[in-house]
Amino acid sequence: MADQQQSDTAPKWWSRPTAPRAEPEAEPEAGSTAATPGAEPAPSQPDPDHAAEPASPEPGAADSEPGAAAVPRYDPWGEQPLQVADRGKAADGGHLVRMRHALALGLGIALLAGGVGGWLGVLAERQSSTRLELPQAGVESKNRAPESVAGIAATALPGVVTLHVRGSAGSGTGTGFVLDGQGHILTNNHVVSDAKDITVTFSTGESVTAELVGRDSGYDLAVVKVDGVRGLQSLSLGNSENVKVGDPVVAIGAPFDLSNTVTAGIISATGRPITAGGDKGDGSDISYVDALQTDAPINPGNSGGPLLDAKARVIGINSAIRGADKGDSDKQSGSIGLGFAIPVNQGKRVAEELIRTGRATHPVIGVTLDMEYTGDGARVGTKGEGGKPAVVPDGPGAKAGIQGGDVITKVDGVRVHGGDELVIKIRAHRPGDPLALTVLRDGRERTLELVLGSANGS
């Protein structure tokens, strides 16, 4: 009883229930009720101390309700506590939770897929537009064949200069090229004829002041000189006698003050007689040129620049163009593919004389021409200036037998059609050169041999 009393004073949740004992099954006696499996057997005798206290059924007792399913008794000292799962409303709640989780997961996947798709779309758009890369050749060598236009230009440009001239009539631009290491530069007379100040600019951009050495209006050539310039590169001179129609050529100059401009073309004709100048009205500024014709575009500002062959050698000095008629405003005033250059053979001789003496000499035949004659050929006048004879006594023409009124039709077998052409053909030679003239006298042609004389130029 002492053990029972001591155990009764402890809380019921601390008391350890008595484990059921296994007993052999027996037939129930008459008048007794069958015990529910798992229920505790009644004590053999009542406890006086607890007689008045109603007995509380143990949790999980089998006799709680008739027909109820047996529930295992909770045993905290057992090997594994029993867990009771609520399979009623809690099961529906878990399903809802799982549905919510699935919905959230699906929404997250959808957002992620949309973001990835958008990023891929932007990337594709950038690659197809702003980051478009087209096929392109890699960097190659800039070296060109020496006979190509680029190769010729690379060789010649360091020796080509641009001239800026200021004079009483205003300012202008022209071109020239270096002749030697002493600083002599060849250009056109009409570029520097009215010059007070001359500035020379090299292809490197360096500019220096130049001085006039000499000029000649009859040949439209002039030489200027710069001092104190190191590293001058002179251009090689070719031979204009070797030039043939159709040969490729390159022109370099400063058209409309666009310095170092390179154009290309061919020789369109040789021995083309042209005259230029004549603005003064007295004929003192007229130049007579047996020119090389080219279709390489040249314009105002190209004057005095070099015309180069395929070996970058100077074969001519660009001097004039045939432009549109001044009275026709619908036509262009620039190049129309008719450019003319002084042959380098003539330019070389004149430049040498200008450097040596400051003046050039002209070959002459010692006659006065009738420039009003409109027939074919060049007619010798009957009277000279100031009443003097038309044929200079003891001159080259007089010695050859030329008479007043003779019509000169050929020079060295080449036909001439007027007085200007005769002067041009004569000036294409040097003083002292032999010349054969075909003259028409009294309806008969005859050939006369003479040696050219010399006169000072202007």
mmCIF file of C-alpha atoms in Angstrom, residues 52-343:
data_model
loop_
_atom_site.group_PDB
_atom_site.id
_atom_site.type_symbol
_atom_site.label_atom_id
_atom_site.label_comp_id
_atom_site.label_asym_id
_atom_site.label_seq_id
_atom_site.Cartn_x
_atom_site.Cartn_y
_atom_site.Cartn_z
ATOM 1 C CA ALA A 52 -14.929 7.484 -3.558
ATOM 2 C CA GLU A 53 -12.820 8.749 -6.527
ATOM 3 C CA PRO A 54 -14.325 7.836 -9.836
ATOM 4 C CA ALA A 55 -12.049 5.934 -12.055
ATOM 5 C CA SER A 56 -10.963 7.784 -15.204
ATOM 6 C CA PRO A 57 -10.521 5.614 -18.203
ATOM 7 C CA GLU A 58 -6.977 5.538 -19.530
ATOM 8 C CA PRO A 59 -6.449 7.130 -22.885
ATOM 9 C CA GLY A 60 -6.869 4.643 -25.618
ATOM 10 C CA ALA A 61 -8.918 2.233 -23.496
ATOM 11 C CA ALA A 62 -10.841 -0.256 -25.527
ATOM 12 C CA ASP A 63 -13.998 0.046 -23.458
ATOM 13 C CA SER A 64 -14.541 3.761 -24.115
ATOM 14 C CA GLU A 65 -17.344 3.185 -26.604
ATOM 15 C CA PRO A 66 -18.897 0.031 -27.831
ATOM 16 C CA GLY A 67 -17.739 -0.910 -31.338
ATOM 17 C CA ALA A 68 -14.848 1.635 -31.467
ATOM 18 C CA ALA A 69 -11.575 0.614 -33.114
ATOM 19 C CA ALA A 70 -8.687 -0.188 -30.835
ATOM 20 C CA VAL A 71 -6.115 2.670 -30.605
ATOM 21 C CA PRO A 72 -2.569 1.859 -29.439
ATOM 22 C CA ARG A 73 -1.709 3.212 -26.001
ATOM 23 C CA TYR A 74 0.930 5.978 -25.940
ATOM 24 C CA ASP A 75 4.041 4.712 -24.176
ATOM 25 C CA PRO A 76 6.730 7.405 -23.707
ATOM 26 C CA TRP A 77 9.164 4.688 -22.459
ATOM 27 C CA GLY A 78 8.647 2.489 -25.400
ATOM 28 C CA GLU A 79 11.205 1.783 -28.095
ATOM 29 C CA GLN A 80 9.496 4.256 -30.488
ATOM 30 C CA PRO A 81 6.744 6.668 -29.538
ATOM 31 C CA LEU A 82 3.675 6.294 -31.610
ATOM 32 C CA GLN A 83 2.809 9.233 -33.886
ATOM 33 C CA VAL A 84 -0.782 9.978 -34.568
ATOM 34 C CA ALA A 85 -1.454 11.594 -37.965
ATOM 35 C CA ASP A 86 -4.501 13.727 -38.454
ATOM 36 C CA ARG A 87 -6.064 12.397 -41.640
ATOM 37 C CA GLY A 88 -9.067 14.614 -41.536
ATOM 38 C CA LYS A 89 -9.139 18.346 -42.547
ATOM 39 C CA ALA A 90 -5.330 18.569 -42.276
ATOM 40 C CA ALA A 91 -5.038 16.348 -45.343
ATOM 41 C CA ASP A 92 -7.058 18.856 -47.454
ATOM 42 C CA GLY A 93 -4.933 21.739 -46.123
ATOM 43 C CA GLY A 94 -1.715 19.982 -47.183
ATOM 44 C CA HIS A 95 -3.109 19.567 -50.684
ATOM 45 C CA LEU A 96 -3.808 23.281 -50.880
ATOM 46 C CA VAL A 97 -0.280 24.033 -49.708
ATOM 47 C CA ARG A 98 1.121 21.758 -52.341
ATOM 48 C CA MET A 99 -1.013 23.443 -54.984
ATOM 49 C CA ARG A 100 0.194 26.864 -53.848
ATOM 50 C CA HIS A 101 3.799 25.704 -53.978
ATOM 51 C CA ALA A 102 3.277 24.280 -57.445
ATOM 52 C CA LEU A 103 1.611 27.520 -58.586
ATOM 53 C CA ALA A 104 4.462 29.630 -57.187
ATOM 54 C CA LEU A 105 7.019 27.331 -58.789
ATOM 55 C CA GLY A 106 5.241 27.523 -62.151
ATOM 56 C CA LEU A 107 5.011 31.313 -61.918
ATOM 57 C CA GLY A 108 8.712 31.527 -61.099
ATOM 58 C CA ILE A 109 9.601 29.285 -64.039
ATOM 59 C CA ALA A 110 7.404 31.388 -66.338
ATOM 60 C CA LEU A 111 9.046 34.625 -65.194
ATOM 61 C CA LEU A 112 12.503 33.119 -65.593
ATOM 62 C CA ALA A 113 11.671 31.833 -69.061
ATOM 63 C CA GLY A 114 10.271 35.236 -70.065
ATOM 64 C CA GLY A 115 13.379 37.011 -68.795
ATOM 65 C CA VAL A 116 15.710 34.618 -70.589
ATOM 66 C CA GLY A 117 13.678 34.933 -73.795
ATOM 67 C CA GLY A 118 13.710 38.716 -73.603
ATOM 68 C CA TRP A 119 17.458 38.775 -73.027
ATOM 69 C CA LEU A 120 18.008 36.454 -75.959
ATOM 70 C CA GLY A 121 15.787 38.684 -78.113
ATOM 71 C CA VAL A 122 17.745 41.822 -77.185
ATOM 72 C CA LEU A 123 21.010 40.012 -77.819
ATOM 73 C CA ALA A 124 19.797 38.846 -81.216
ATOM 74 C CA GLU A 125 18.634 42.380 -82.085
ATOM 75 C CA ARG A 126 21.957 43.880 -81.106
ATOM 76 C CA GLN A 127 23.846 41.312 -83.117
ATOM 77 C CA SER A 128 21.608 41.968 -86.105
ATOM 78 C CA SER A 129 21.724 45.794 -85.928
ATOM 79 C CA THR A 130 23.969 47.791 -83.635
ATOM 80 C CA ARG A 131 26.660 45.134 -83.462
ATOM 81 C CA LEU A 132 26.442 44.115 -87.115
ATOM 82 C CA GLU A 133 29.839 43.103 -88.448
ATOM 83 C CA LEU A 134 30.317 42.847 -92.199
ATOM 84 C CA PRO A 135 33.140 40.955 -93.889
ATOM 85 C CA GLN A 136 36.166 43.190 -94.382
ATOM 86 C CA ALA A 137 39.659 42.783 -95.759
ATOM 87 C CA GLY A 138 42.497 42.899 -93.293
ATOM 88 C CA VAL A 139 45.240 45.520 -93.180
ATOM 89 C CA GLU A 140 47.553 45.107 -96.138
ATOM 90 C CA SER A 141 50.835 46.626 -97.231
ATOM 91 C CA LYS A 142 50.529 50.150 -98.656
ATOM 92 C CA ASN A 143 53.424 49.616 -101.028
ATOM 93 C CA ARG A 144 52.436 49.987 -104.675
ATOM 94 C CA ALA A 145 54.126 49.123 -107.930
ATOM 95 C CA PRO A 146 56.422 51.982 -109.008
ATOM 96 C CA GLU A 147 54.668 52.307 -112.381
ATOM 97 C CA SER A 148 51.176 52.546 -110.842
ATOM 98 C CA VAL A 149 49.517 55.919 -110.306
ATOM 99 C CA ALA A 150 49.980 55.542 -106.548
ATOM 100 C CA GLY A 151 53.629 54.579 -107.014
ATOM 101 C CA ILE A 152 54.274 57.540 -109.331
ATOM 102 C CA ALA A 153 52.577 59.932 -106.921
ATOM 103 C CA ALA A 154 54.557 58.609 -103.948
ATOM 104 C CA THR A 155 57.798 59.167 -105.857
ATOM 105 C CA ALA A 156 56.983 62.645 -107.153
ATOM 106 C CA LEU A 157 54.995 64.353 -104.391
ATOM 107 C CA PRO A 158 58.004 65.265 -102.192
ATOM 108 C CA GLY A 159 59.402 67.299 -105.108
ATOM 109 C CA VAL A 160 56.165 69.176 -105.956
ATOM 110 C CA VAL A 161 55.400 72.541 -104.327
ATOM 111 C CA THR A 162 52.470 74.950 -104.131
ATOM 112 C CA LEU A 163 53.109 78.649 -104.801
ATOM 113 C CA HIS A 164 51.050 81.397 -103.158
ATOM 114 C CA VAL A 165 51.651 84.723 -104.854
ATOM 115 C CA ARG A 166 50.617 88.241 -103.891
ATOM 116 C CA GLY A 167 50.886 91.101 -106.362
ATOM 117 C CA SER A 168 49.408 94.449 -107.312
ATOM 118 C CA ALA A 169 46.488 92.730 -109.067
ATOM 119 C CA GLY A 170 45.701 90.457 -106.130
ATOM 120 C CA SER A 171 46.754 86.978 -105.063
ATOM 121 C CA GLY A 172 46.864 83.615 -106.797
ATOM 122 C CA THR A 173 47.942 80.009 -106.535
ATOM 123 C CA GLY A 174 50.141 77.912 -108.764
ATOM 124 C CA THR A 175 52.364 74.849 -108.745
ATOM 125 C CA GLY A 176 56.045 74.143 -109.323
ATOM 126 C CA PHE A 177 58.601 71.365 -108.909
ATOM 127 C CA VAL A 178 62.149 71.186 -107.592
ATOM 128 C CA LEU A 179 64.919 71.133 -110.188
ATOM 129 C CA ASP A 180 68.001 70.656 -108.008
ATOM 130 C CA GLY A 181 69.370 70.558 -104.491
ATOM 131 C CA GLN A 182 70.188 74.284 -104.600
ATOM 132 C CA GLY A 183 66.514 75.187 -104.310
ATOM 133 C CA HIS A 184 65.632 76.102 -107.914
ATOM 134 C CA ILE A 185 61.966 75.546 -108.727
ATOM 135 C CA LEU A 186 60.385 75.637 -112.196
ATOM 136 C CA THR A 187 56.879 77.041 -112.733
ATOM 137 C CA ASN A 188 54.854 79.068 -115.255
ATOM 138 C CA ASN A 189 55.543 82.709 -116.010
ATOM 139 C CA HIS A 190 51.880 83.647 -115.660
ATOM 140 C CA VAL A 191 51.939 82.353 -112.062
ATOM 141 C CA VAL A 192 54.642 84.807 -110.894
ATOM 142 C CA SER A 193 54.614 87.572 -113.535
ATOM 143 C CA ASP A 194 52.984 90.096 -111.186
ATOM 144 C CA ALA A 195 54.475 88.739 -107.947
ATOM 145 C CA LYS A 196 55.550 90.962 -105.074
ATOM 146 C CA ASP A 197 55.693 88.143 -102.507
ATOM 147 C CA ILE A 198 56.113 84.427 -103.284
ATOM 148 C CA THR A 199 55.588 81.692 -100.690
ATOM 149 C CA VAL A 200 56.462 78.093 -101.460
ATOM 150 C CA THR A 201 54.768 75.261 -99.546
ATOM 151 C CA PHE A 202 56.166 71.736 -99.715
ATOM 152 C CA SER A 203 54.184 68.510 -99.485
ATOM 153 C CA THR A 204 55.253 68.245 -95.828
ATOM 154 C CA GLY A 205 53.419 71.487 -95.062
ATOM 155 C CA GLU A 206 56.596 73.527 -94.548
ATOM 156 C CA SER A 207 56.388 77.019 -96.066
ATOM 157 C CA VAL A 208 59.273 79.332 -96.999
ATOM 158 C CA THR A 209 59.720 82.547 -98.951
ATOM 159 C CA ALA A 210 61.033 82.320 -102.509
ATOM 160 C CA GLU A 211 62.801 84.815 -104.779
ATOM 161 C CA LEU A 212 62.299 85.200 -108.520
ATOM 162 C CA VAL A 213 65.376 84.119 -110.546
ATOM 163 C CA GLY A 214 64.107 84.777 -114.072
ATOM 164 C CA ARG A 215 61.097 84.415 -116.338
ATOM 165 C CA ASP A 216 60.145 84.389 -120.004
ATOM 166 C CA SER A 217 56.689 85.261 -121.287
ATOM 167 C CA GLY A 218 57.254 83.778 -124.773
ATOM 168 C CA TYR A 219 57.715 80.298 -123.296
ATOM 169 C CA ASP A 220 55.502 80.917 -120.232
ATOM 170 C CA LEU A 221 58.258 79.631 -117.932
ATOM 171 C CA ALA A 222 59.875 81.012 -114.769
ATOM 172 C CA VAL A 223 62.355 79.899 -112.101
ATOM 173 C CA VAL A 224 62.173 80.810 -108.397
ATOM 174 C CA LYS A 225 64.579 79.835 -105.630
ATOM 175 C CA VAL A 226 64.305 78.946 -101.943
ATOM 176 C CA ASP A 227 67.182 79.063 -99.461
ATOM 177 C CA GLY A 228 67.897 77.233 -96.234
ATOM 178 C CA VAL A 229 65.707 74.210 -96.991
ATOM 179 C CA ARG A 230 67.302 70.839 -96.299
ATOM 180 C CA GLY A 231 66.437 67.511 -97.831
ATOM 181 C CA LEU A 232 65.129 68.870 -101.129
ATOM 182 C CA GLN A 233 64.052 66.128 -103.518
ATOM 183 C CA SER A 234 64.309 67.065 -107.176
ATOM 184 C CA LEU A 235 62.251 65.357 -109.862
ATOM 185 C CA SER A 236 63.848 63.372 -112.670
ATOM 186 C CA LEU A 237 63.462 64.874 -116.155
ATOM 187 C CA GLY A 238 62.339 62.676 -119.002
ATOM 188 C CA ASN A 239 62.533 63.265 -122.758
ATOM 189 C CA SER A 240 59.494 64.634 -124.535
ATOM 190 C CA GLU A 241 60.752 63.191 -127.835
ATOM 191 C CA ASN A 242 59.947 59.731 -126.489
ATOM 192 C CA VAL A 243 56.301 60.523 -125.798
ATOM 193 C CA LYS A 244 53.661 58.725 -127.864
ATOM 194 C CA VAL A 245 49.932 59.271 -128.121
ATOM 195 C CA GLY A 246 48.168 56.995 -125.657
ATOM 196 C CA ASP A 247 50.986 56.894 -123.106
ATOM 197 C CA PRO A 248 49.690 57.021 -119.501
ATOM 198 C CA VAL A 249 50.492 60.205 -117.599
ATOM 199 C CA VAL A 250 49.963 61.635 -114.107
ATOM 200 C CA ALA A 251 49.481 65.323 -113.299
ATOM 201 C CA ILE A 252 50.159 66.828 -109.860
ATOM 202 C CA GLY A 253 49.172 70.304 -108.753
ATOM 203 C CA ALA A 254 46.962 72.525 -106.618
ATOM 204 C CA PRO A 255 43.704 73.051 -108.535
ATOM 205 C CA PHE A 256 41.699 75.780 -106.807
ATOM 206 C CA ASP A 257 44.336 75.730 -104.038
ATOM 207 C CA LEU A 258 43.808 72.020 -103.303
ATOM 208 C CA SER A 259 47.497 71.214 -103.010
ATOM 209 C CA ASN A 260 49.015 67.786 -103.752
ATOM 210 C CA THR A 261 46.132 66.805 -106.012
ATOM 211 C CA VAL A 262 46.913 63.814 -108.233
ATOM 212 C CA THR A 263 45.060 63.092 -111.478
ATOM 213 C CA ALA A 264 45.736 60.581 -114.241
ATOM 214 C CA GLY A 265 45.089 60.249 -117.950
ATOM 215 C CA ILE A 266 46.863 59.692 -121.255
ATOM 216 C CA ILE A 267 48.687 61.701 -123.887
ATOM 217 C CA SER A 268 45.909 62.753 -126.259
ATOM 218 C CA ALA A 269 48.125 64.414 -128.877
ATOM 219 C CA THR A 270 51.644 65.731 -129.407
ATOM 220 C CA GLY A 271 52.899 68.833 -131.203
ATOM 221 C CA ARG A 272 49.652 70.686 -130.561
ATOM 222 C CA PRO A 273 50.292 74.392 -131.348
ATOM 223 C CA ILE A 274 48.659 76.671 -128.771
ATOM 224 C CA THR A 275 48.997 80.283 -127.733
ATOM 225 C CA ALA A 276 48.168 81.689 -124.321
ATOM 226 C CA GLY A 277 48.184 85.097 -122.694
ATOM 227 C CA GLY A 278 47.741 88.254 -124.712
ATOM 228 C CA ASP A 279 46.032 90.150 -121.919
ATOM 229 C CA LYS A 280 48.273 93.179 -122.402
ATOM 230 C CA GLY A 281 47.099 93.678 -125.995
ATOM 231 C CA ASP A 282 50.543 94.361 -127.472
ATOM 232 C CA GLY A 283 51.495 90.711 -127.860
ATOM 233 C CA SER A 284 54.369 90.923 -125.394
ATOM 234 C CA ASP A 285 52.777 88.421 -123.043
ATOM 235 C CA ILE A 286 51.703 85.854 -125.610
ATOM 236 C CA SER A 287 53.286 82.437 -125.191
ATOM 237 C CA TYR A 288 53.717 80.019 -128.067
ATOM 238 C CA VAL A 289 53.824 76.365 -127.116
ATOM 239 C CA ASP A 290 54.202 73.227 -129.227
ATOM 240 C CA ALA A 291 52.265 71.428 -126.534
ATOM 241 C CA LEU A 292 51.554 67.948 -125.307
ATOM 242 C CA GLN A 293 47.800 67.465 -125.045
ATOM 243 C CA THR A 294 46.408 65.349 -122.192
ATOM 244 C CA ASP A 295 43.037 64.361 -120.828
ATOM 245 C CA ALA A 296 44.371 64.184 -117.254
ATOM 246 C CA PRO A 297 42.163 66.695 -115.396
ATOM 247 C CA ILE A 298 44.006 69.955 -114.721
ATOM 248 C CA ASN A 299 42.395 73.185 -113.528
ATOM 249 C CA PRO A 300 43.415 76.701 -112.455
ATOM 250 C CA GLY A 301 46.128 76.169 -109.841
ATOM 251 C CA ASN A 302 47.698 73.241 -111.723
ATOM 252 C CA SER A 303 49.772 75.713 -113.757
ATOM 253 C CA GLY A 304 53.496 75.003 -113.483
ATOM 254 C CA GLY A 305 53.021 71.503 -112.098
ATOM 255 C CA PRO A 306 54.663 68.402 -113.574
ATOM 256 C CA LEU A 307 53.172 66.015 -116.107
ATOM 257 C CA LEU A 308 54.805 62.640 -115.368
ATOM 258 C CA ASP A 309 55.309 59.464 -117.356
ATOM 259 C CA ALA A 310 54.991 55.896 -116.056
ATOM 260 C CA LYS A 311 58.480 56.093 -114.538
ATOM 261 C CA ALA A 312 57.687 59.250 -112.545
ATOM 262 C CA ARG A 313 59.819 61.384 -114.889
ATOM 263 C CA VAL A 314 58.730 64.891 -115.898
ATOM 264 C CA ILE A 315 57.765 65.011 -119.582
ATOM 265 C CA GLY A 316 55.858 68.313 -119.496
ATOM 266 C CA ILE A 317 54.973 71.430 -117.512
ATOM 267 C CA ASN A 318 51.200 71.918 -117.233
ATOM 268 C CA SER A 319 50.417 75.332 -118.642
ATOM 269 C CA ALA A 320 46.942 75.785 -120.135
ATOM 270 C CA ILE A 321 43.495 74.266 -120.524
ATOM 271 C CA ARG A 322 40.772 74.631 -123.075
ATOM 272 C CA GLY A 323 37.766 75.609 -121.004
ATOM 273 C CA ALA A 324 34.168 76.386 -121.787
ATOM 274 C CA ASP A 325 33.410 79.601 -123.586
ATOM 275 C CA LYS A 326 33.317 82.513 -121.153
ATOM 276 C CA GLY A 327 30.036 83.783 -122.567
ATOM 277 C CA ASP A 328 28.234 80.471 -122.075
ATOM 278 C CA SER A 329 27.196 80.244 -118.418
ATOM 279 C CA ASP A 330 25.750 76.744 -118.901
ATOM 280 C CA LYS A 331 29.183 75.226 -119.518
ATOM 281 C CA GLN A 332 31.709 74.375 -116.860
ATOM 282 C CA SER A 333 34.680 76.686 -116.345
ATOM 283 C CA GLY A 334 37.002 73.924 -115.159
ATOM 284 C CA SER A 335 38.612 71.013 -116.937
ATOM 285 C CA ILE A 336 36.793 69.490 -119.895
ATOM 286 C CA GLY A 337 39.574 67.032 -120.647
ATOM 287 C CA LEU A 338 41.667 69.360 -122.823
ATOM 288 C CA GLY A 339 44.913 70.169 -121.018
ATOM 289 C CA PHE A 340 48.216 71.306 -122.478
ATOM 290 C CA ALA A 341 51.759 70.999 -121.202
ATOM 291 C CA ILE A 342 55.037 72.541 -122.344
ATOM 292 C CA PRO A 343 57.372 69.724 -123.481
#
